Amino acid sequence: MHVSSNLSVQRTACLVLVALSCLFTPAISVKYENFKTCDQAGFCKRNRQYADRAVAAGSSWDVPYQISPDTLSWKNGLLQGTILKTINEDGETVRLPITISFLESGSARVVIDEEKRQKGEIGLRHNSKAKKQRYNEAESWAIVGGLAPSTTATEERDAKKSVVKYGKDGQFEAVITFTPFGIDFKRGAITEVKLNDRGLLNVEHWRPKTDKLEPEKKGGEEETPVLEVPAQEDESTWWDESFGGSTDSKPRGPESVGLDITFPGYSHVYGIPEHSGPLSLKETRATEGNYQDPYRLYNADVFEYIIDSPMTLYGAIPFMQAHRKDSTVGVFWLNAAETWIDVIKEKEAHNPLSLGIGSKTDTKTHWFSESGLVDVFVFLGPTPKDVTKAYGELTGYTQLPQEFAIAYHQCRWNYNTDEDVKDVDRKMSKHQIPYDVIWLDIEYTHEKEYFTWDPLNFPNPTGMLAQLDQSERKLVAIIDPHIKNTNNYHIVDELKKKGLAVHNKDGNIYEGWCWPGSSHWIDCFNPAAITWWKSLFQYSAFKGSADNLFIWNDMNEPSVFNGPETTMPKDNLHYGDWEHRDVHNINGMTFHNATYQALLSRKKGEHKRPFVLTRSFYSGSQRLGAMWTGDNEAKWDHLAAAFPMILNLGIAGYPFAGADVGGFFGNPEKELLTRWYQAGAFYPFFRGHAHIDTRRREPYLAGEPYTGIISRALRLRYSLLPVWYTAFHIASVDGTPIIRPHFFEYPSDETGFATDDQFFIGSTGLLVHPVVTEGAESVEMYIPDTEVYYDYFDYKGYEGKGVHTIEAPLDKTPLLMQGGHIIPRKDRPRRSSGLMKFDPYTIVIVLSIAGTATGELYVDDGDSFDYESGAYIHRSFDFENGVLESKNIGVKGKLTDKYLKTMKNVGVEKIIVVGAPLEWKEKTTVKVGKTEASVEYHAGEPDKAPWFLVKKPKIAIGEDWKIEI
Ligand code: NOJ
């Protein structure tokens, strides 16, 4: 959230504005004029114009890029050479080095640079100190593995093309055509991804700004310089660009890169968060019902953002999956500069001779970034899981969070005093509403100086943290990247003295406006800044902090109230003299990383997993902690918009995501608040939050029946924590999303490819369709197969592929259990997850039509890194022929035995079998190893399934056992 820029330079005006906004509820709507459209972003317009020229020229489009075959060399999975770009009719060329790497993982990478810039043989204007090269360090932030070159790839070449076979058993093929340059990626005989198929490759090469004098002088006037520009090119934004009152000096001139990527036969593409539209991306370029502008990735604090829009938001993951029946492929565009992506779906004309075979759709995408390299990874699947896994191998899998972090978080801007925090804490306990974390927004500080506490309102942070600790609860406090520019604040003094701030284009410390007023920004690209940042979080330095205090990083796009598009000028300079333009989308991640590192090293020997929430993110941020979708509104359509966003984040490798429950701006009606809690209980990151101007809305304030219903939604989350934690474990080892869209689980079922209002939780077969519309009494839920499904709460059965009506009165979330799964739960309500650590489990077996079921459970201490040394329990559960068996699927490590000892008294208190066969009616006991346990058979009501209960089977969760029914 920010205050509009024209007011923001006046601190007093800011205060007046805040005061006024408390009196009125202003109309909410995005300020379009603060953000560029494609037409207003020079390189976006230029690349679209280039595409238009190509389309207009049709088959006579003369692609100016060709590989010069004599430059090619092949070694150890790498094909290297030079692309020549013809830049004028005289045949003059520019040399663009290209490296195509074929990786052991089966992924391929194409990198195109520019020789002149690479060698630094260019001139910079305005005495700029910026680096001359194209930014080539995105990799060092985003990539953590998976780059080992293939040892088995082979290359064959003739005069026109090079053919590389790679991947497991040589199943993939890349055909690199020399003239014009293009690459077709094939799986088996089928082309799945095409680069430069439409000839839109565009590397804006360096050129000096040449001014020539106009031939005639107009009577005594100054001579006006004019530019020499190749025909057809729009040079108006080559050398500087103005927007909203600021001018970008662009010392390196035009330098954008663009490329078309086509997915033949694919009609769905997903990913490229963060946007507020549907999971299956819409077309751009203003075809009917679609977006006018391309999807934009330029991390920004978009005030009062609207939903269903390709407008940029706070984070950027330039990774896309394309999906058709039984095939998924993906691309990752590794570039940290402002990026736009056009999406067009083209149906091939129906061939009347094809006798009923429908026409096929190609999805044609066009990617362009303002600066940097062309650096594209191509993943050939064939399943969604393969693609997500391959992407995670490169950028890392999601952090395995502390268990408290996946429980419920209670936040608002602001809890006013330490007594207020303690009061909310007590009231949540009194009303038996579980929560794990309470949050402090910016007002806890002394005048927005981070690492301080307001002495009047927070005189005793230690006492506050101690009270929370009594219920194993935590505190999260906000710390933003802007550092108040004021006297007598040692943090800003050190920042300046140590030279760790971001600089402006002239090399002075950059000054802008944010919450504290005049501020400087820490430059976390600088390793020395990270070292300094770490020192600030030591318990001895950050007075009043303790080991149950964790951190929230906000405003790290960075948000600058008086900056262009509420962020930093693009010609600002970072560590290494890289322009802000080059690194903008990574900036937020570098700050998140510094805080993560800082929490890791708060005290020697304290080996706890950090928890840091971020608003801004890039590919790789998933390694560092959770994100949330920013400043949404207390409106039904914002509630509905959150799931498609979270699903898209999940398939783009960032599953630890959530939206502000209740809506940030505005006051939700009680029905909306209740539905939002029921939905939020299915967000991987589950936090209630509200703007400073809103009324208090802690769950116990809602009154009955709402408080009771919200409490039950929260208890449902807590009871399913074993399921959530297991899903986080899976995501942390192979990148599988925590909440999974239909296409991911049913890649053959075309009906579900665009479904984004219902989803599965982990691999549990739990299928949920949260209510997101006002006054709903039921939802239409799509069942994708012929398995039996049961209502989670009353075991009502549903069978048959297709749409079913599920009752959804206010006190109910439509949640089904798919037959064939085993679901571990913990059913004893507690104040926090920490207090549930040694509680017994309930195991729910949901029988399939065939009478079988499987499941898994992952458990560890929930806070340390000991799991890396084997301190965890990982079990598979199988039910077949009336026998339930628990087997170890973990790998023994140094700390396994020690950990298992701590868990030896954690048992299973009951086993429920849903869909129990009638023959079990007569049973009074079942065999549990060598002993027995008593049982009960419950005949279901007419349309509800019978269920069977095994009472106190006396088995430990960490051991092997068998139960024979
Ligand atoms: C903007 C964030 O998006 C919001 O959640 C927070 O409350 C405000 N900044 C104040 O820190």
Coordinates of C-alpha atoms and ligand atoms in Angstrom, one line a residue, residues 1-2 301 314 411-414 440-443 450 478 480 482 515 552 554-555 557 559 561 613 615 628-632 660 664-665 687 689-692, ligand 1:
M1 CA 0.0 0.0 0.0
H2 CA 1.3 3.4 -0.7
D301 CA 3.3 -2.0 -5.2
Y314 CA 4.4 -7.6 -6.4
C411 CA -2.4 -10.2 11.9
R412 CA -3.7 -6.6 11.5
W413 CA -2.2 -3.2 10.8
N414 CA -1.8 -2.8 13.8
L440 CA 3.0 -6.6 14.3
D441 CA 2.8 -4.2 11.4
I442 CA 4.9 -1.0 11.1
E443 CA 3.4 0.9 14.0
Y450 CA 13.2 -0.7 12.2
I478 CA 7.6 -6.3 10.1
D480 CA 11.1 -3.3 5.5
H482 CA 13.7 1.4 3.5
W515 CA 6.6 4.9 5.4
W552 CA 7.9 -10.1 7.7
D554 CA 7.2 -6.0 3.0
M555 CA 7.6 -3.2 0.4
E557 CA 9.7 -4.5 -4.8
S559 CA 8.0 0.3 -3.0
F561 CA 6.1 6.4 -3.0
L613 CA 7.2 -13.7 4.8
R615 CA 5.6 -9.6 -0.6
W628 CA 1.2 -13.6 0.2
T629 CA -0.8 -11.9 -2.5
G630 CA -0.7 -8.4 -1.1
D631 CA -3.4 -5.8 -0.6
N632 CA -6.7 -7.4 -1.7
D660 CA -5.1 -11.8 3.3
F664 CA -7.1 -6.1 3.4
F665 CA -9.1 -3.0 2.4
R687 CA -3.2 -15.4 7.7
H689 CA -4.9 -9.4 7.9
A690 CA -6.6 -6.0 7.7
H691 CA -5.7 -2.4 6.8
I692 CA -5.3 0.2 9.6
Ligands
NOJ1 C1 1.6 -3.0 2.7 C2 1.3 -4.4 2.9 O1 0.9 -5.0 1.7 C3 0.3 -4.5 4.0 O2 0.0 -5.8 4.3 C4 0.8 -3.8 5.3 O3 -0.2 -3.9 6.3 C5 1.1 -2.4 4.9 N1 2.1 -2.3 3.9 C6 1.7 -1.6 6.2 O4 2.9 -2.2 6.5

